[in-house]
Amino acid sequence: MNFNPKRDHFISPILEWAKANNAPKANLNTGKNLFITTDLAQEIADNVIHDDVTEIKPFKVPAQFNGKDYITMLLQIDAEIEQGLMLQYLYAAYSIGGPQIPEKHREKVHTWQNIILGIAKEEMGHFISVQNVLKVIGAPLNFGRESYPWDSPFYPFPFTLERFSLSSLAKYVYAEAPAEWLESGEPLAEEIKKSVNSTVSDPHTVGALFIVLLQLIQDPDVISDETFQAATYNYQAKFDEWGRGYTGGNRGSDGQNIYTKSPDVLVAPLLSRDDAYNALSEIAEQGEGLDTKDTVPSHFERFLHIYKEYKEILAEIPAFEPSRNVATNPYVGSTDDLETAVAAIETEGDKITNPECILWADLCDIRYRLLLNFLNHSFLLDNGYNNSGSYSPRGMIINSAFGEMYNLRSLSTILVQTPINKSNDKTAGPPFTLPYTFDLPFGEHNRWRLHKDLLEASNNIIKKLKRLKNQPHIQYLNGLQEADQKLLQAIASLTQENLV
C-alpha cells in the first residue's frame, strides 16, 4: 500500500486524546508517561491547572471503525515501526569497526556493536510478537513497512540507514526514551533533545501507540472475547522455535556488566485477551523501561549506556570515529527508475555505481526478501502441518529464515567494506530495498515456487560474483550455493510429492 495523507484523520484522534489527558502526573496504569513528544509535553505542562490528576478519560475509537478494526490498524503501524527500527539498528551496528579505531578502544567498540545487534534481535522478537497478536484476533499480518511512512506521527524520526555516530545514537536514545526522562531537565536528556532537534524537525517517541493499544485491547466493549481465537495457536510463532535460547542473558555475557548480557528475545504464543495484553506490555517495557530488572536493561538504558561511554572517549579523543565511512541510504540505480530503492527518498541517499558492489547489494536485497517471505509463510503452516518422513514444511521455513538472518549479516559485512564507486573511499551497506510486493501467492504450491524463484534469481547473482577476478569471498559464495541447492531439492520433493 502507498501512503495517503488523507488517512491522517485515522491517527490524529490518538494525539488529540494524548494532549487532552496526558498530564505529567497522570496515572496511566502502566506506571509511565510513555507517549508524548517534547513539544506536546510542554504544551500540556503549560495548560494543566491541577497537579493531582489521577484519572484520564478513556480513548474512544473513531466512528468509522469498530474496535477490532482500529486495533488492527494500530498493530499494523506497530509492526512497521518495529521492522524499521530493527533495520536501522542493524545498519548502524554493521557500520561499526575499521582500522581507524585506536587499539585500546577496539574491545569496547566491539562490545557496543554486540549490544546494538542484541537490541536488533529483540526488535525482531517484537516484530514477530506483533504478528502473533494480529493472528490471534484474526487480522491480516503485516511484513511490510511502507503503508504508514516516515511522516506518520508515531514514527520516531525519518527512516534513515546511516553509520553509527553520536548523532545517530542520540536518535536511538530518544526513540526509546520514556517521556518523563526526556522532560526531567537532566543535562544529558537536554543534550539528547538538542541533538535530535537539530536533525529531525518533529521527533517522537512511540509510546502513544502502546498506551492506546493496551487500553483498547483489554476492554471487552471494544474487542469481544470471542475475537481472540485460541485455534490459531499452532500457527503462531513460539519461543522454542524462534528464541534460540535468547532469554534473560542465558546466551552468555562478556562479563563486563549487565549491559553486555545476551539479548532477551520476546516471542510468546497467545490464546486470550490477557496473553495479547501481556505481550504488548512487555514489548513497551523492554523498549522504554526505567524500572526493568537489573539483569535485563531496556533498550533505552542500553543505548544511553553506550552514549555515555562514547562521550567519555570523545573527551579523550575529539576526532574519535567508531564506524566506517559507509553510505547513507545506499541504493542501486536511478531514483527515477527504481522508485522503491529509497521509498520516495525522504533523505538523500548514496547511489551505488561500482559494478561489483551492485551485485552484492542486489544479492543482499534478494536475501532480505527471502527472509520476509519465510517469516510470512511460517504463519500459514501448522505445527507438523503435512509432515512426511524427514520433511517438516514449518521447520524447514523457520530454519531457512534463520539462515537468511545469518546471510544478511555476512552480506552486510562484505558491503560495508566495498566501495560504492571508484572515485572515493565511501563504502556501501545493506540497502534493504523494499520488495515490489510483500504478499505471498495463493496456495501452498505457489508459495514454495515463489521461494524457488528467488533462490534461482539469487544463484544468477552468485554466478556473476564468482566470475569476477580475485574474488575474496568465493568460499562464502560456494557455501551459499550449496545450502540453496539443498533447499531447492527439498522444495522439489515437497511439491512433486504433493506434501504441500
Coordinates of N, CA and C in Angstrom, one line a residue, residues 106-289:
R106 N 39.2 -0.8 20.9 CA 38.6 -1.7 20.0 C 37.7 -2.7 20.7
E107 N 38.1 -3.2 21.8 CA 37.2 -4.1 22.5 C 35.9 -3.5 23.0
K108 N 36.0 -2.2 23.5 CA 34.8 -1.5 23.9 C 33.9 -1.3 22.7
V109 N 34.4 -0.8 21.6 CA 33.6 -0.6 20.4 C 33.0 -1.8 19.9
H110 N 33.7 -2.9 20.0 CA 33.1 -4.2 19.6 C 32.0 -4.6 20.5
T111 N 32.1 -4.3 21.7 CA 31.0 -4.6 22.7 C 29.8 -3.7 22.3
W112 N 30.0 -2.5 22.0 CA 28.9 -1.6 21.5 C 28.1 -2.3 20.4
Q113 N 28.9 -2.8 19.4 CA 28.3 -3.5 18.3 C 27.4 -4.6 18.7
N114 N 27.9 -5.4 19.6 CA 27.2 -6.6 20.1 C 25.9 -6.2 20.8
I115 N 26.0 -5.1 21.6 CA 24.8 -4.6 22.3 C 23.7 -4.2 21.3
I116 N 24.1 -3.4 20.3 CA 23.2 -3.0 19.3 C 22.6 -4.1 18.5
L117 N 23.4 -5.1 18.1 CA 22.9 -6.3 17.5 C 21.9 -7.0 18.3
G118 N 22.2 -7.0 19.6 CA 21.2 -7.7 20.6 C 19.9 -7.0 20.6
I119 N 20.0 -5.6 20.6 CA 18.7 -4.8 20.6 C 17.9 -5.1 19.3
A120 N 18.7 -5.2 18.2 CA 18.0 -5.5 16.9 C 17.4 -6.9 16.9
K121 N 18.0 -7.9 17.6 CA 17.4 -9.2 17.7 C 16.1 -9.1 18.5
E122 N 16.1 -8.2 19.6 CA 14.9 -8.1 20.4 C 13.8 -7.4 19.5
E123 N 14.2 -6.4 18.7 CA 13.2 -5.8 17.8 C 12.6 -6.8 16.8
M124 N 13.4 -7.8 16.4 CA 12.8 -8.8 15.6 C 11.8 -9.6 16.4
G125 N 12.1 -9.9 17.6 CA 11.1 -10.5 18.5 C 9.9 -9.7 18.6
H126 N 10.0 -8.4 18.8 CA 8.8 -7.6 18.8 C 8.0 -7.7 17.5
F127 N 8.7 -7.6 16.4 CA 8.1 -7.7 15.1 C 7.3 -9.0 14.9
I128 N 7.9 -10.1 15.4 CA 7.2 -11.4 15.3 C 6.0 -11.5 16.3
S129 N 6.2 -10.9 17.5 CA 5.2 -11.0 18.5 C 4.0 -10.2 18.1
V130 N 4.2 -9.1 17.4 CA 3.0 -8.3 16.9 C 2.2 -9.1 15.9
Q131 N 2.9 -9.9 15.1 CA 2.2 -10.8 14.1 C 1.4 -11.8 14.9
N132 N 1.9 -12.3 16.0 CA 1.1 -13.2 16.9 C -0.2 -12.6 17.3
V133 N -0.1 -11.3 17.7 CA -1.3 -10.6 18.2 C -2.3 -10.4 17.0
L134 N -1.8 -10.1 15.9 CA -2.7 -10.0 14.7 C -3.3 -11.3 14.4
K135 N -2.5 -12.4 14.5 CA -3.0 -13.7 14.2 C -4.1 -14.1 15.2
V136 N -3.9 -13.9 16.4 CA -4.9 -14.4 17.4 C -6.2 -13.6 17.3
I137 N -6.2 -12.4 16.8 CA -7.5 -11.7 16.6 C -8.1 -11.9 15.2
G138 N -7.4 -12.7 14.4 CA -8.0 -13.0 13.1 C -7.8 -11.8 12.1
A139 N -6.7 -11.1 12.3 CA -6.5 -9.9 11.4 C -5.3 -10.2 10.4
P140 N -5.2 -9.4 9.3 CA -4.1 -9.6 8.4 C -2.8 -9.3 9.0
L141 N -1.8 -10.1 8.7 CA -0.5 -9.9 9.2 C 0.2 -8.8 8.3
N142 N 1.3 -8.2 8.8 CA 2.0 -7.1 8.1 C 3.5 -7.3 8.2
F143 N 4.1 -7.6 7.0 CA 5.5 -7.8 7.0 C 6.2 -6.7 6.1
G144 N 5.4 -5.7 5.8 CA 5.9 -4.5 5.1 C 6.3 -3.4 5.9
R145 N 6.6 -2.3 5.3 CA 7.0 -1.1 6.1 C 6.7 0.2 5.4
E146 N 5.9 0.2 4.3 CA 5.6 1.4 3.6 C 4.2 1.9 3.7
S147 N 3.3 1.2 4.4 CA 1.9 1.6 4.4 C 1.8 2.9 5.2
Y148 N 2.5 3.0 6.3 CA 2.5 4.2 7.1 C 3.9 4.7 7.2
P149 N 4.2 5.7 6.3 CA 5.6 6.0 6.1 C 6.2 6.9 7.2
W150 N 7.3 7.5 6.9 CA 8.2 8.1 7.9 C 7.5 9.4 8.5
D151 N 6.5 9.9 7.8 CA 5.9 11.1 8.4 C 4.7 10.8 9.2
S152 N 4.5 9.5 9.5 CA 3.4 9.1 10.4 C 3.7 9.7 11.8
P153 N 2.7 10.2 12.5 CA 3.0 10.9 13.8 C 3.5 9.9 14.8
F154 N 3.5 8.6 14.6 CA 4.0 7.6 15.5 C 5.5 7.3 15.2
Y155 N 5.9 7.5 14.0 CA 7.3 7.1 13.7 C 8.3 8.1 14.4
P156 N 9.3 7.5 15.1 CA 10.2 8.4 16.0 C 10.9 9.4 15.2
F157 N 11.4 9.1 14.0 CA 12.2 10.0 13.2 C 12.2 9.4 11.8
P158 N 12.6 10.3 10.8 CA 12.6 9.8 9.4 C 13.5 8.5 9.3
F159 N 13.0 7.5 8.6 CA 13.8 6.3 8.4 C 15.0 6.6 7.7
T160 N 16.2 6.3 8.3 CA 17.5 6.6 7.6 C 18.4 5.4 7.9
L161 N 19.0 4.9 6.9 CA 20.1 3.9 7.1 C 21.4 4.7 7.1
E162 N 22.0 4.8 8.2 CA 23.2 5.7 8.4 C 24.2 5.0 9.3
R163 N 25.4 5.5 9.2 CA 26.5 5.0 10.0 C 26.3 5.3 11.5
F164 N 26.9 4.5 12.3 CA 26.9 4.7 13.8 C 27.7 6.0 14.1
S165 N 27.1 6.9 14.8 CA 27.7 8.1 15.2 C 27.1 8.6 16.5
L166 N 27.6 9.6 17.1 CA 27.0 10.2 18.3 C 25.6 10.8 18.0
S167 N 25.5 11.3 16.8 CA 24.2 11.9 16.3 C 23.2 10.8 16.1
S168 N 23.5 9.8 15.4 CA 22.5 8.7 15.2 C 22.2 8.0 16.5
L169 N 23.2 7.8 17.4 CA 22.9 7.2 18.7 C 22.0 8.0 19.5
A170 N 22.1 9.4 19.4 CA 21.2 10.2 20.2 C 19.7 10.0 19.7
K171 N 19.5 9.8 18.4 CA 18.2 9.5 17.9 C 17.6 8.2 18.5
Y172 N 18.5 7.2 18.6 CA 18.0 5.9 19.1 C 17.7 6.0 20.6
V173 N 18.5 6.8 21.4 CA 18.2 7.0 22.8 C 16.8 7.7 22.9
Y174 N 16.6 8.7 22.0 CA 15.4 9.5 22.1 C 14.2 8.6 21.7
A175 N 14.3 7.8 20.7 CA 13.2 7.0 20.2 C 12.7 6.0 21.3
E176 N 13.6 5.5 22.1 CA 13.3 4.5 23.1 C 13.1 5.1 24.5
A177 N 13.3 6.4 24.6 CA 13.3 7.1 26.0 C 11.8 7.2 26.5
P178 N 11.7 7.0 27.8 CA 10.4 7.4 28.5 C 10.2 8.9 28.5
A179 N 9.0 9.4 28.3 CA 8.8 10.8 28.3 C 9.2 11.5 29.5
E180 N 9.1 10.9 30.7 CA 9.4 11.6 31.9 C 10.9 11.8 32.0
W181 N 11.7 10.9 31.4 CA 13.2 11.2 31.4 C 13.5 12.3 30.5
L182 N 12.8 12.4 29.3 CA 13.1 13.5 28.3 C 12.7 14.8 28.9
E183 N 11.7 14.8 29.8 CA 11.2 16.1 30.4 C 11.8 16.3 31.8
S184 N 12.8 15.5 32.2 CA 13.3 15.6 33.6 C 14.2 16.8 33.8
G185 N 14.7 17.4 32.7 CA 15.6 18.5 32.9 C 17.0 18.1 33.1
E186 N 17.3 16.8 33.2 CA 18.6 16.3 33.3 C 19.5 16.8 32.2
P187 N 20.7 17.2 32.5 CA 21.6 17.7 31.4 C 21.7 16.8 30.2
L188 N 21.8 15.5 30.5 CA 22.0 14.5 29.4 C 20.7 14.4 28.5
A189 N 19.6 14.5 29.2 CA 18.3 14.5 28.5 C 18.2 15.7 27.6
E190 N 18.6 16.9 28.1 CA 18.6 18.1 27.3 C 19.5 18.0 26.2
E191 N 20.7 17.4 26.4 CA 21.7 17.3 25.3 C 21.1 16.4 24.2
I192 N 20.5 15.3 24.6 CA 19.9 14.4 23.6 C 18.8 15.1 22.8
K193 N 17.9 15.8 23.4 CA 16.9 16.5 22.7 C 17.4 17.6 21.8
K194 N 18.5 18.3 22.2 CA 19.1 19.3 21.4 C 19.7 18.7 20.1
S195 N 20.4 17.6 20.3 CA 21.0 16.9 19.2 C 19.9 16.4 18.2
V196 N 18.9 15.8 18.7 CA 17.8 15.2 17.8 C 17.1 16.4 17.1
N197 N 16.8 17.4 17.8 CA 16.0 18.5 17.2 C 16.8 19.3 16.2
S198 N 18.2 19.1 16.2 CA 19.0 19.8 15.2 C 18.9 19.0 13.9
T199 N 18.5 17.8 13.9 CA 18.5 17.0 12.6 C 17.1 16.5 12.3
V200 N 16.2 16.5 13.2 CA 14.8 16.0 13.0 C 13.8 17.1 13.3
S201 N 12.9 17.4 12.4 CA 12.0 18.5 12.6 C 10.9 18.3 13.6
D202 N 10.5 17.0 13.8 CA 9.4 16.7 14.7 C 9.6 15.3 15.3
P203 N 10.6 15.1 16.1 CA 10.8 13.7 16.6 C 9.7 13.3 17.6
H204 N 9.6 12.0 17.7 CA 8.6 11.4 18.5 C 9.1 10.2 19.3
T205 N 8.5 9.8 20.4 CA 8.6 8.5 21.0 C 7.4 7.7 20.6
V206 N 7.4 6.4 20.7 CA 6.4 5.6 20.1 C 5.3 5.2 21.2
G207 N 5.4 5.7 22.4 CA 4.6 5.2 23.5 C 3.1 5.4 23.3
A208 N 2.7 6.5 22.6 CA 1.3 6.7 22.4 C 0.6 5.5 21.8
L209 N 1.2 4.9 20.9 CA 0.7 3.7 20.2 C 0.4 2.6 21.2
F210 N 1.4 2.4 22.1 CA 1.2 1.3 23.1 C 0.2 1.6 24.2
I211 N 0.1 2.9 24.6 CA -0.8 3.3 25.6 C -2.2 3.0 25.1
V212 N -2.5 3.4 23.9 CA -3.9 3.3 23.4 C -4.1 1.8 23.1
L213 N -3.2 1.1 22.5 CA -3.4 -0.3 22.2 C -3.7 -1.1 23.5
L214 N -2.9 -0.8 24.6 CA -3.1 -1.5 25.8 C -4.5 -1.2 26.4
Q215 N -4.9 0.0 26.3 CA -6.2 0.4 26.8 C -7.3 -0.3 26.0
L216 N -7.2 -0.3 24.7 CA -8.3 -0.8 23.9 C -8.4 -2.4 23.9
I217 N -7.2 -3.0 23.9 CA -7.2 -4.5 23.8 C -7.7 -5.2 25.1
Q218 N -7.7 -4.4 26.2 CA -8.1 -5.1 27.4 C -9.6 -4.8 27.7
D219 N -10.3 -4.0 26.8 CA -11.6 -3.6 27.0 C -12.6 -4.5 26.2
P220 N -13.4 -5.3 26.9 CA -14.3 -6.2 26.1 C -15.4 -5.5 25.4
D221 N -15.7 -4.2 25.7 CA -16.6 -3.4 25.0 C -16.0 -2.9 23.7
V222 N -14.7 -2.9 23.6 CA -14.0 -2.5 22.3 C -13.8 -3.7 21.4
I223 N -13.3 -4.8 22.0 CA -13.0 -6.0 21.3 C -13.5 -7.2 22.1
S224 N -14.4 -8.0 21.5 CA -15.1 -9.0 22.3 C -14.2 -10.2 22.6
D225 N -14.5 -11.0 23.6 CA -13.8 -12.2 24.0 C -13.7 -13.2 22.8
E226 N -14.7 -13.3 22.1 CA -14.7 -14.4 21.0 C -13.8 -14.0 19.8
T227 N -13.4 -12.7 19.8 CA -12.4 -12.3 18.8 C -11.1 -13.0 18.9
F228 N -10.7 -13.3 20.1 CA -9.4 -14.0 20.4 C -9.5 -15.5 20.1
Q229 N -8.8 -15.9 19.1 CA -9.0 -17.3 18.5 C -7.9 -18.2 19.0
A230 N -8.2 -19.0 20.0 CA -7.2 -19.9 20.5 C -6.7 -20.9 19.5
A231 N -7.6 -21.2 18.5 CA -7.3 -22.2 17.5 C -6.2 -21.8 16.6
T232 N -5.8 -20.5 16.7 CA -4.6 -20.1 15.8 C -3.3 -20.4 16.5
Y233 N -3.3 -21.0 17.7 CA -2.1 -21.2 18.5 C -1.0 -21.9 17.7
N234 N -1.4 -23.0 17.0 CA -0.5 -23.9 16.3 C 0.2 -23.1 15.1
Y235 N -0.4 -22.0 14.6 CA 0.2 -21.3 13.5 C 1.1 -20.1 14.0
Q236 N 1.0 -19.8 15.3 CA 1.8 -18.7 15.8 C 3.2 -19.0 16.0
A237 N 4.0 -17.9 16.1 CA 5.5 -18.1 16.4 C 5.6 -18.4 17.9
K238 N 6.6 -19.3 18.2 CA 6.8 -19.7 19.6 C 8.3 -19.5 19.9
F239 N 8.5 -19.3 21.2 CA 9.9 -19.1 21.6 C 10.8 -20.3 21.4
D240 N 10.2 -21.5 21.5 CA 11.0 -22.7 21.3 C 11.6 -22.8 19.9
E241 N 10.8 -22.2 18.9 CA 11.2 -22.2 17.5 C 12.1 -21.0 17.2
W242 N 11.8 -19.8 17.8 CA 12.4 -18.6 17.3 C 13.4 -18.0 18.3
G243 N 13.3 -18.4 19.6 CA 14.1 -17.7 20.6 C 15.5 -18.1 20.6
R244 N 15.9 -19.3 20.2 CA 17.2 -19.8 20.2 C 18.0 -19.6 21.5
G245 N 17.3 -19.7 22.6 CA 17.9 -19.6 23.9 C 18.1 -18.2 24.4
Y246 N 17.7 -17.2 23.6 CA 17.9 -15.8 24.0 C 16.9 -15.3 25.0
T247 N 17.1 -15.6 26.3 CA 16.2 -15.2 27.3 C 17.0 -14.9 28.6
G248 N 16.8 -13.8 29.2 CA 17.4 -13.5 30.5 C 18.9 -13.5 30.5
G249 N 19.6 -13.3 29.4 CA 21.0 -13.4 29.3 C 21.6 -14.8 29.3
N250 N 20.7 -15.8 29.0 CA 21.2 -17.2 29.0 C 22.2 -17.5 28.0
R251 N 22.3 -16.7 26.9 CA 23.3 -17.0 25.9 C 24.7 -16.4 26.2
G252 N 24.8 -15.9 27.5 CA 26.1 -15.5 27.9 C 26.4 -14.0 27.9
S253 N 27.6 -13.7 28.3 CA 28.0 -12.3 28.5 C 29.5 -12.2 28.4
D254 N 30.0 -11.0 28.1 CA 31.4 -10.8 28.1 C 31.9 -10.5 29.5
G255 N 31.0 -10.6 30.5 CA 31.4 -10.4 31.9 C 31.7 -9.0 32.4
Q256 N 31.5 -8.0 31.5 CA 31.8 -6.7 32.0 C 30.7 -6.1 32.9
N257 N 29.5 -6.1 32.4 CA 28.4 -5.5 33.2 C 27.0 -6.0 32.6
I258 N 25.9 -5.6 33.2 CA 24.6 -6.1 32.8 C 24.2 -5.7 31.4
Y259 N 24.9 -4.6 30.9 CA 24.5 -4.2 29.5 C 25.1 -5.1 28.5
T260 N 26.0 -6.0 28.8 CA 26.6 -6.8 27.8 C 26.1 -8.2 27.8
K261 N 25.1 -8.5 28.6 CA 24.5 -9.8 28.5 C 23.7 -10.0 27.2
S262 N 23.6 -11.3 26.8 CA 22.9 -11.6 25.6 C 21.5 -11.1 25.6
P263 N 20.9 -10.8 24.4 CA 19.5 -10.3 24.4 C 18.4 -11.2 25.0
D264 N 17.3 -10.6 25.3 CA 16.2 -11.3 25.8 C 15.0 -11.2 24.8
V265 N 15.0 -12.2 23.9 CA 14.0 -12.1 22.8 C 12.6 -12.5 23.3
L266 N 11.7 -11.7 23.1 CA 10.3 -11.9 23.5 C 9.5 -12.5 22.3
V267 N 9.1 -13.7 22.4 CA 8.2 -14.4 21.4 C 7.3 -15.3 22.2
A268 N 6.1 -15.0 22.3 CA 5.1 -15.8 23.1 C 3.9 -16.1 22.3
P269 N 3.5 -17.3 22.2 CA 2.2 -17.6 21.5 C 1.0 -17.2 22.4
L270 N -0.1 -16.9 21.8 CA -1.2 -16.2 22.5 C -2.5 -17.1 22.4
L271 N -3.2 -17.1 23.5 CA -4.5 -17.8 23.5 C -5.7 -16.9 23.8
S272 N -5.4 -15.8 24.5 CA -6.5 -15.0 25.0 C -6.2 -13.5 25.0
R273 N -7.2 -12.7 25.5 CA -7.0 -11.3 25.7 C -5.8 -11.0 26.6
D274 N -5.8 -11.7 27.7 CA -4.7 -11.4 28.7 C -3.3 -11.7 28.1
D275 N -3.2 -12.7 27.3 CA -1.9 -13.0 26.6 C -1.5 -11.9 25.7
A276 N -2.5 -11.4 24.9 CA -2.2 -10.3 24.0 C -1.8 -9.0 24.7
Y277 N -2.5 -8.7 25.8 CA -2.2 -7.5 26.6 C -0.8 -7.7 27.2
N278 N -0.5 -8.8 27.7 CA 0.8 -9.0 28.4 C 2.0 -8.9 27.3
A279 N 1.7 -9.5 26.1 CA 2.8 -9.4 25.1 C 3.1 -8.0 24.7
L280 N 2.0 -7.2 24.5 CA 2.3 -5.8 24.1 C 2.9 -5.0 25.3
S281 N 2.5 -5.3 26.5 CA 3.0 -4.6 27.6 C 4.5 -4.9 27.8
E282 N 4.9 -6.1 27.6 CA 6.3 -6.5 27.7 C 7.2 -5.8 26.6
I283 N 6.6 -5.7 25.4 CA 7.3 -5.0 24.3 C 7.6 -3.6 24.7
A284 N 6.5 -2.9 25.2 CA 6.7 -1.5 25.6 C 7.7 -1.3 26.7
E285 N 7.7 -2.2 27.7 CA 8.6 -2.1 28.8 C 10.0 -2.4 28.4
Q286 N 10.2 -3.4 27.5 CA 11.6 -3.7 27.1 C 12.2 -2.6 26.3
G287 N 11.4 -1.8 25.6 CA 11.9 -0.7 24.9 C 12.2 0.5 25.8
E288 N 11.3 0.9 26.6 CA 11.4 2.2 27.3 C 11.6 2.1 28.8
G289 N 11.6 0.9 29.3 CA 11.6 0.8 30.7 C 12.7 1.5 31.5

